[in-house]
mmCIF file of C-alpha atoms in Angstrom:
data_model
loop_
_atom_site.group_PDB
_atom_site.id
_atom_site.type_symbol
_atom_site.label_atom_id
_atom_site.label_comp_id
_atom_site.label_asym_id
_atom_site.label_seq_id
_atom_site.Cartn_x
_atom_site.Cartn_y
_atom_site.Cartn_z
ATOM 1 C CA MET F 521 0.000 0.000 0.000
ATOM 2 C CA LYS F 522 1.398 3.391 -0.966
ATOM 3 C CA VAL F 523 1.699 6.084 1.683
ATOM 4 C CA TYR F 524 0.725 8.826 -0.725
ATOM 5 C CA THR F 525 -2.391 8.987 -2.883
ATOM 6 C CA ARG F 526 -2.213 12.601 -4.105
ATOM 7 C CA THR F 527 -5.936 12.936 -3.350
ATOM 8 C CA GLY F 528 -5.219 15.313 -0.466
ATOM 9 C CA ASP F 529 -3.052 17.696 -2.457
ATOM 10 C CA SER F 530 -5.969 20.097 -2.893
ATOM 11 C CA GLY F 531 -6.488 20.490 0.867
ATOM 12 C CA THR F 532 -9.184 17.871 1.394
ATOM 13 C CA THR F 533 -9.282 14.375 2.851
ATOM 14 C CA SER F 534 -11.785 11.523 2.995
ATOM 15 C CA LEU F 535 -13.808 10.422 5.978
ATOM 16 C CA VAL F 536 -14.714 6.806 6.628
ATOM 17 C CA GLY F 537 -17.751 6.707 4.371
ATOM 18 C CA GLY F 538 -16.119 8.574 1.492
ATOM 19 C CA THR F 539 -17.170 12.185 1.995
ATOM 20 C CA ARG F 540 -14.348 14.642 1.341
ATOM 21 C CA ILE F 541 -13.798 17.422 3.867
ATOM 22 C CA ASP F 542 -11.386 20.330 4.157
ATOM 23 C CA LYS F 543 -8.264 19.525 6.124
ATOM 24 C CA ASP F 544 -9.077 22.283 8.618
ATOM 25 C CA ASN F 545 -12.581 20.900 9.295
ATOM 26 C CA ALA F 546 -13.535 20.503 12.979
ATOM 27 C CA ARG F 547 -13.705 16.731 12.560
ATOM 28 C CA LEU F 548 -10.155 16.581 11.223
ATOM 29 C CA GLU F 549 -8.969 18.989 13.927
ATOM 30 C CA ALA F 550 -10.383 16.587 16.522
ATOM 31 C CA TYR F 551 -8.929 13.340 15.227
ATOM 32 C CA GLY F 552 -5.707 15.070 14.154
ATOM 33 C CA THR F 553 -5.173 16.253 17.720
ATOM 34 C CA VAL F 554 -5.865 12.716 18.963
ATOM 35 C CA ASP F 555 -3.181 11.517 16.523
ATOM 36 C CA GLU F 556 -0.758 14.135 17.887
ATOM 37 C CA LEU F 557 -1.513 12.954 21.422
ATOM 38 C CA ASN F 558 -0.834 9.381 20.368
ATOM 39 C CA SER F 559 2.596 10.414 19.075
ATOM 40 C CA TRP F 560 3.454 11.973 22.440
ATOM 41 C CA LEU F 561 2.392 8.773 24.193
ATOM 42 C CA GLY F 562 4.645 6.808 21.849
ATOM 43 C CA LEU F 563 7.572 9.045 22.768
ATOM 44 C CA LEU F 564 6.877 8.559 26.476
ATOM 45 C CA ASP F 565 6.514 4.810 26.063
ATOM 46 C CA SER F 566 9.918 4.614 24.354
ATOM 47 C CA SER F 567 11.630 5.912 27.503
ATOM 48 C CA LYS F 568 13.369 3.693 30.020
ATOM 49 C CA ALA F 569 12.929 6.442 32.623
ATOM 50 C CA ILE F 570 9.237 5.807 33.233
ATOM 51 C CA PRO F 571 7.903 3.388 35.857
ATOM 52 C CA GLN F 572 7.297 -0.089 34.429
ATOM 53 C CA PRO F 573 3.497 -0.154 34.968
ATOM 54 C CA ALA F 574 3.171 2.894 32.702
ATOM 55 C CA HIS F 575 4.316 0.991 29.609
ATOM 56 C CA ALA F 576 1.254 -1.277 29.569
ATOM 57 C CA THR F 577 -1.073 1.657 30.263
ATOM 58 C CA LEU F 578 0.464 3.781 27.516
ATOM 59 C CA LEU F 579 0.297 0.945 24.987
ATOM 60 C CA ARG F 580 -3.357 0.314 25.863
ATOM 61 C CA ALA F 581 -4.091 4.055 25.576
ATOM 62 C CA MET F 582 -2.338 4.289 22.196
ATOM 63 C CA ASN F 583 -4.508 1.500 20.802
ATOM 64 C CA LEU F 584 -7.624 3.139 22.221
ATOM 65 C CA LEU F 585 -6.630 6.485 20.711
ATOM 66 C CA PHE F 586 -6.542 4.789 17.304
ATOM 67 C CA ASP F 587 -10.079 3.547 17.988
ATOM 68 C CA ILE F 588 -11.098 7.083 18.935
ATOM 69 C CA GLY F 589 -9.540 8.508 15.777
ATOM 70 C CA ALA F 590 -11.437 5.980 13.668
ATOM 71 C CA SER F 591 -14.673 6.831 15.461
ATOM 72 C CA LEU F 592 -14.188 10.568 14.964
ATOM 73 C CA ALA F 593 -13.344 10.028 11.281
ATOM 74 C CA THR F 594 -16.505 8.013 10.598
ATOM 75 C CA GLU F 595 -19.618 9.595 9.127
ATOM 76 C CA GLU F 596 -22.914 8.848 10.848
ATOM 77 C CA ASP F 597 -24.323 7.221 7.688
ATOM 78 C CA SER F 598 -21.224 5.155 6.850
ATOM 79 C CA LYS F 599 -21.739 1.418 6.310
ATOM 80 C CA TRP F 600 -18.993 0.738 8.860
ATOM 81 C CA GLN F 601 -19.688 2.059 12.334
ATOM 82 C CA PRO F 602 -17.330 1.872 15.293
ATOM 83 C CA ALA F 603 -18.312 -0.067 18.378
ATOM 84 C CA PRO F 604 -19.330 2.034 21.380
ATOM 85 C CA PHE F 605 -16.269 3.149 23.317
ATOM 86 C CA PRO F 606 -15.851 0.903 26.379
ATOM 87 C CA ALA F 607 -16.444 2.515 29.775
ATOM 88 C CA ALA F 608 -14.062 -0.133 31.133
ATOM 89 C CA ALA F 609 -11.181 1.687 29.420
ATOM 90 C CA THR F 610 -11.854 4.821 31.459
ATOM 91 C CA GLU F 611 -12.273 2.765 34.623
ATOM 92 C CA ALA F 612 -8.919 1.052 33.976
ATOM 93 C CA LEU F 613 -7.252 4.467 33.701
ATOM 94 C CA GLU F 614 -8.841 5.498 36.988
ATOM 95 C CA ALA F 615 -7.412 2.375 38.641
ATOM 96 C CA ASP F 616 -3.973 3.182 37.212
ATOM 97 C CA ILE F 617 -4.237 6.762 38.491
ATOM 98 C CA ASP F 618 -5.204 5.516 41.956
ATOM 99 C CA ALA F 619 -2.290 3.046 42.021
ATOM 100 C CA PHE F 620 0.258 5.724 41.101
ATOM 101 C CA GLU F 621 -1.223 8.268 43.517
ATOM 102 C CA ALA F 622 -0.989 5.783 46.389
ATOM 103 C CA SER F 623 2.774 5.590 45.841
ATOM 104 C CA LEU F 624 3.383 9.340 45.586
ATOM 105 C CA PRO F 625 3.859 11.960 48.279
ATOM 106 C CA ARG F 626 0.732 13.991 48.934
ATOM 107 C CA HIS F 627 0.755 17.541 47.660
ATOM 108 C CA ASN F 628 -1.344 20.617 48.285
ATOM 109 C CA ARG F 629 0.374 23.042 45.927
ATOM 110 C CA PHE F 630 0.338 23.528 42.186
ATOM 111 C CA ILE F 631 3.135 21.635 40.464
ATOM 112 C CA LEU F 632 4.877 23.175 37.479
ATOM 113 C CA PRO F 633 5.849 21.068 34.469
ATOM 114 C CA GLY F 634 9.427 19.911 34.727
ATOM 115 C CA GLY F 635 11.783 17.982 36.913
ATOM 116 C CA HIS F 636 12.843 15.004 34.827
ATOM 117 C CA PRO F 637 12.680 15.572 31.021
ATOM 118 C CA ASP F 638 10.163 12.738 30.643
ATOM 119 C CA ALA F 639 7.983 14.300 33.338
ATOM 120 C CA ALA F 640 7.972 17.470 31.238
ATOM 121 C CA ARG F 641 7.066 15.371 28.180
ATOM 122 C CA ALA F 642 4.191 13.792 30.105
ATOM 123 C CA ASN F 643 2.947 17.306 30.857
ATOM 124 C CA ILE F 644 3.136 18.237 27.178
ATOM 125 C CA ALA F 645 1.089 15.117 26.414
ATOM 126 C CA ARG F 646 -1.356 16.170 29.166
ATOM 127 C CA THR F 647 -1.901 19.551 27.543
ATOM 128 C CA VAL F 648 -2.354 17.938 24.116
ATOM 129 C CA ALA F 649 -4.967 15.657 25.719
ATOM 130 C CA ARG F 650 -6.764 18.727 27.070
ATOM 131 C CA ARG F 651 -6.707 20.280 23.598
ATOM 132 C CA ALA F 652 -8.003 17.041 22.067
ATOM 133 C CA GLU F 653 -10.827 17.098 24.598
ATOM 134 C CA ARG F 654 -11.730 20.664 23.605
ATOM 135 C CA ARG F 655 -11.639 19.789 19.895
ATOM 136 C CA ILE F 656 -13.838 16.724 20.454
ATOM 137 C CA ILE F 657 -16.341 18.749 22.485
ATOM 138 C CA SER F 658 -16.448 21.370 19.709
ATOM 139 C CA LEU F 659 -17.026 18.637 17.130
ATOM 140 C CA GLY F 660 -19.812 17.230 19.302
ATOM 141 C CA ARG F 661 -21.795 20.413 18.745
ATOM 142 C CA ASP F 662 -22.182 19.449 15.077
ATOM 143 C CA VAL F 663 -22.089 15.640 15.000
ATOM 144 C CA ALA F 664 -22.767 12.822 17.430
ATOM 145 C CA VAL F 665 -19.721 11.947 19.544
ATOM 146 C CA ASP F 666 -19.693 9.017 21.953
ATOM 147 C CA PRO F 667 -19.638 10.703 25.411
ATOM 148 C CA GLU F 668 -17.407 7.924 26.722
ATOM 149 C CA ILE F 669 -14.675 9.179 24.386
ATOM 150 C CA VAL F 670 -14.754 12.570 26.115
ATOM 151 C CA ARG F 671 -14.595 10.881 29.532
ATOM 152 C CA PHE F 672 -11.608 8.773 28.460
ATOM 153 C CA ILE F 673 -9.642 11.724 27.053
ATOM 154 C CA ASN F 674 -10.377 13.725 30.209
ATOM 155 C CA ARG F 675 -9.159 10.877 32.393
ATOM 156 C CA LEU F 676 -6.113 10.340 30.181
ATOM 157 C CA SER F 677 -5.044 13.926 30.856
ATOM 158 C CA ASP F 678 -5.402 13.220 34.594
ATOM 159 C CA TYR F 679 -3.338 10.051 34.177
ATOM 160 C CA LEU F 680 -0.602 11.989 32.379
ATOM 161 C CA PHE F 681 -0.414 14.505 35.242
ATOM 162 C CA VAL F 682 0.003 11.691 37.758
ATOM 163 C CA LEU F 683 2.460 9.945 35.438
ATOM 164 C CA SER F 684 4.593 13.096 35.350
ATOM 165 C CA ARG F 685 4.731 13.018 39.142
ATOM 166 C CA ALA F 686 5.525 9.290 39.126
ATOM 167 C CA ILE F 687 8.349 9.841 36.625
ATOM 168 C CA ASN F 688 9.877 12.497 38.865
ATOM 169 C CA ASN F 689 9.528 10.216 41.881
ATOM 170 C CA PHE F 690 10.922 7.177 40.011
ATOM 171 C CA ASN F 691 13.968 9.180 38.887
ATOM 172 C CA SER F 692 14.478 11.039 42.200
ATOM 173 C CA ALA F 693 13.841 14.348 40.442
ATOM 174 C CA ASP F 694 12.433 17.204 42.465
ATOM 175 C CA GLU F 695 8.958 18.442 41.675
ATOM 176 C CA ILE F 696 8.818 22.155 40.979
ATOM 177 C CA PHE F 697 6.111 23.974 42.903
ATOM 178 C CA TRP F 698 4.451 27.159 41.764
ATOM 179 C CA GLU F 699 5.620 30.225 43.657
ATOM 180 C CA LYS F 700 3.177 33.097 43.362
ATOM 181 C CA THR F 701 5.077 36.044 41.926
ATOM 182 C CA CYS F 702 2.406 38.726 41.748
#
């Protein structure tokens, strides 16, 4: 299969179902941001500086993000329709968050991105997840979006915050706390 088709050279792309849309369409913005998020998760997963349990969670999330991208790229009247997004995926993330949080020192201050470089990368991924969530919510004003997808992306951003803390802890890197300056 060729990587290029030349069909997108005019600034449009095809949805699952065949309709062509502009490449800056809200639907493409949503699943394109999910794709960007997936790339950040792949970068994090390639690191040896993250706690071992995170690798399985990140791999599971990357596969689910592909499912989400496919769902967002599918027209409502397409012959192929994605399965409903599983609530169990969000619940599994919540369990992973709880497990990491139980091993981390409690905090009552805002934590700035940083410490270990991979903790900073996890925070970049967190902010991309927040943007993906906003893009998906915007898309949902025009087309039906599975609400479980929004829940999962929201929880994934929470997971990435906790992962950043776990990476700092795992690598004995200090967390950087916000100091009010004005």
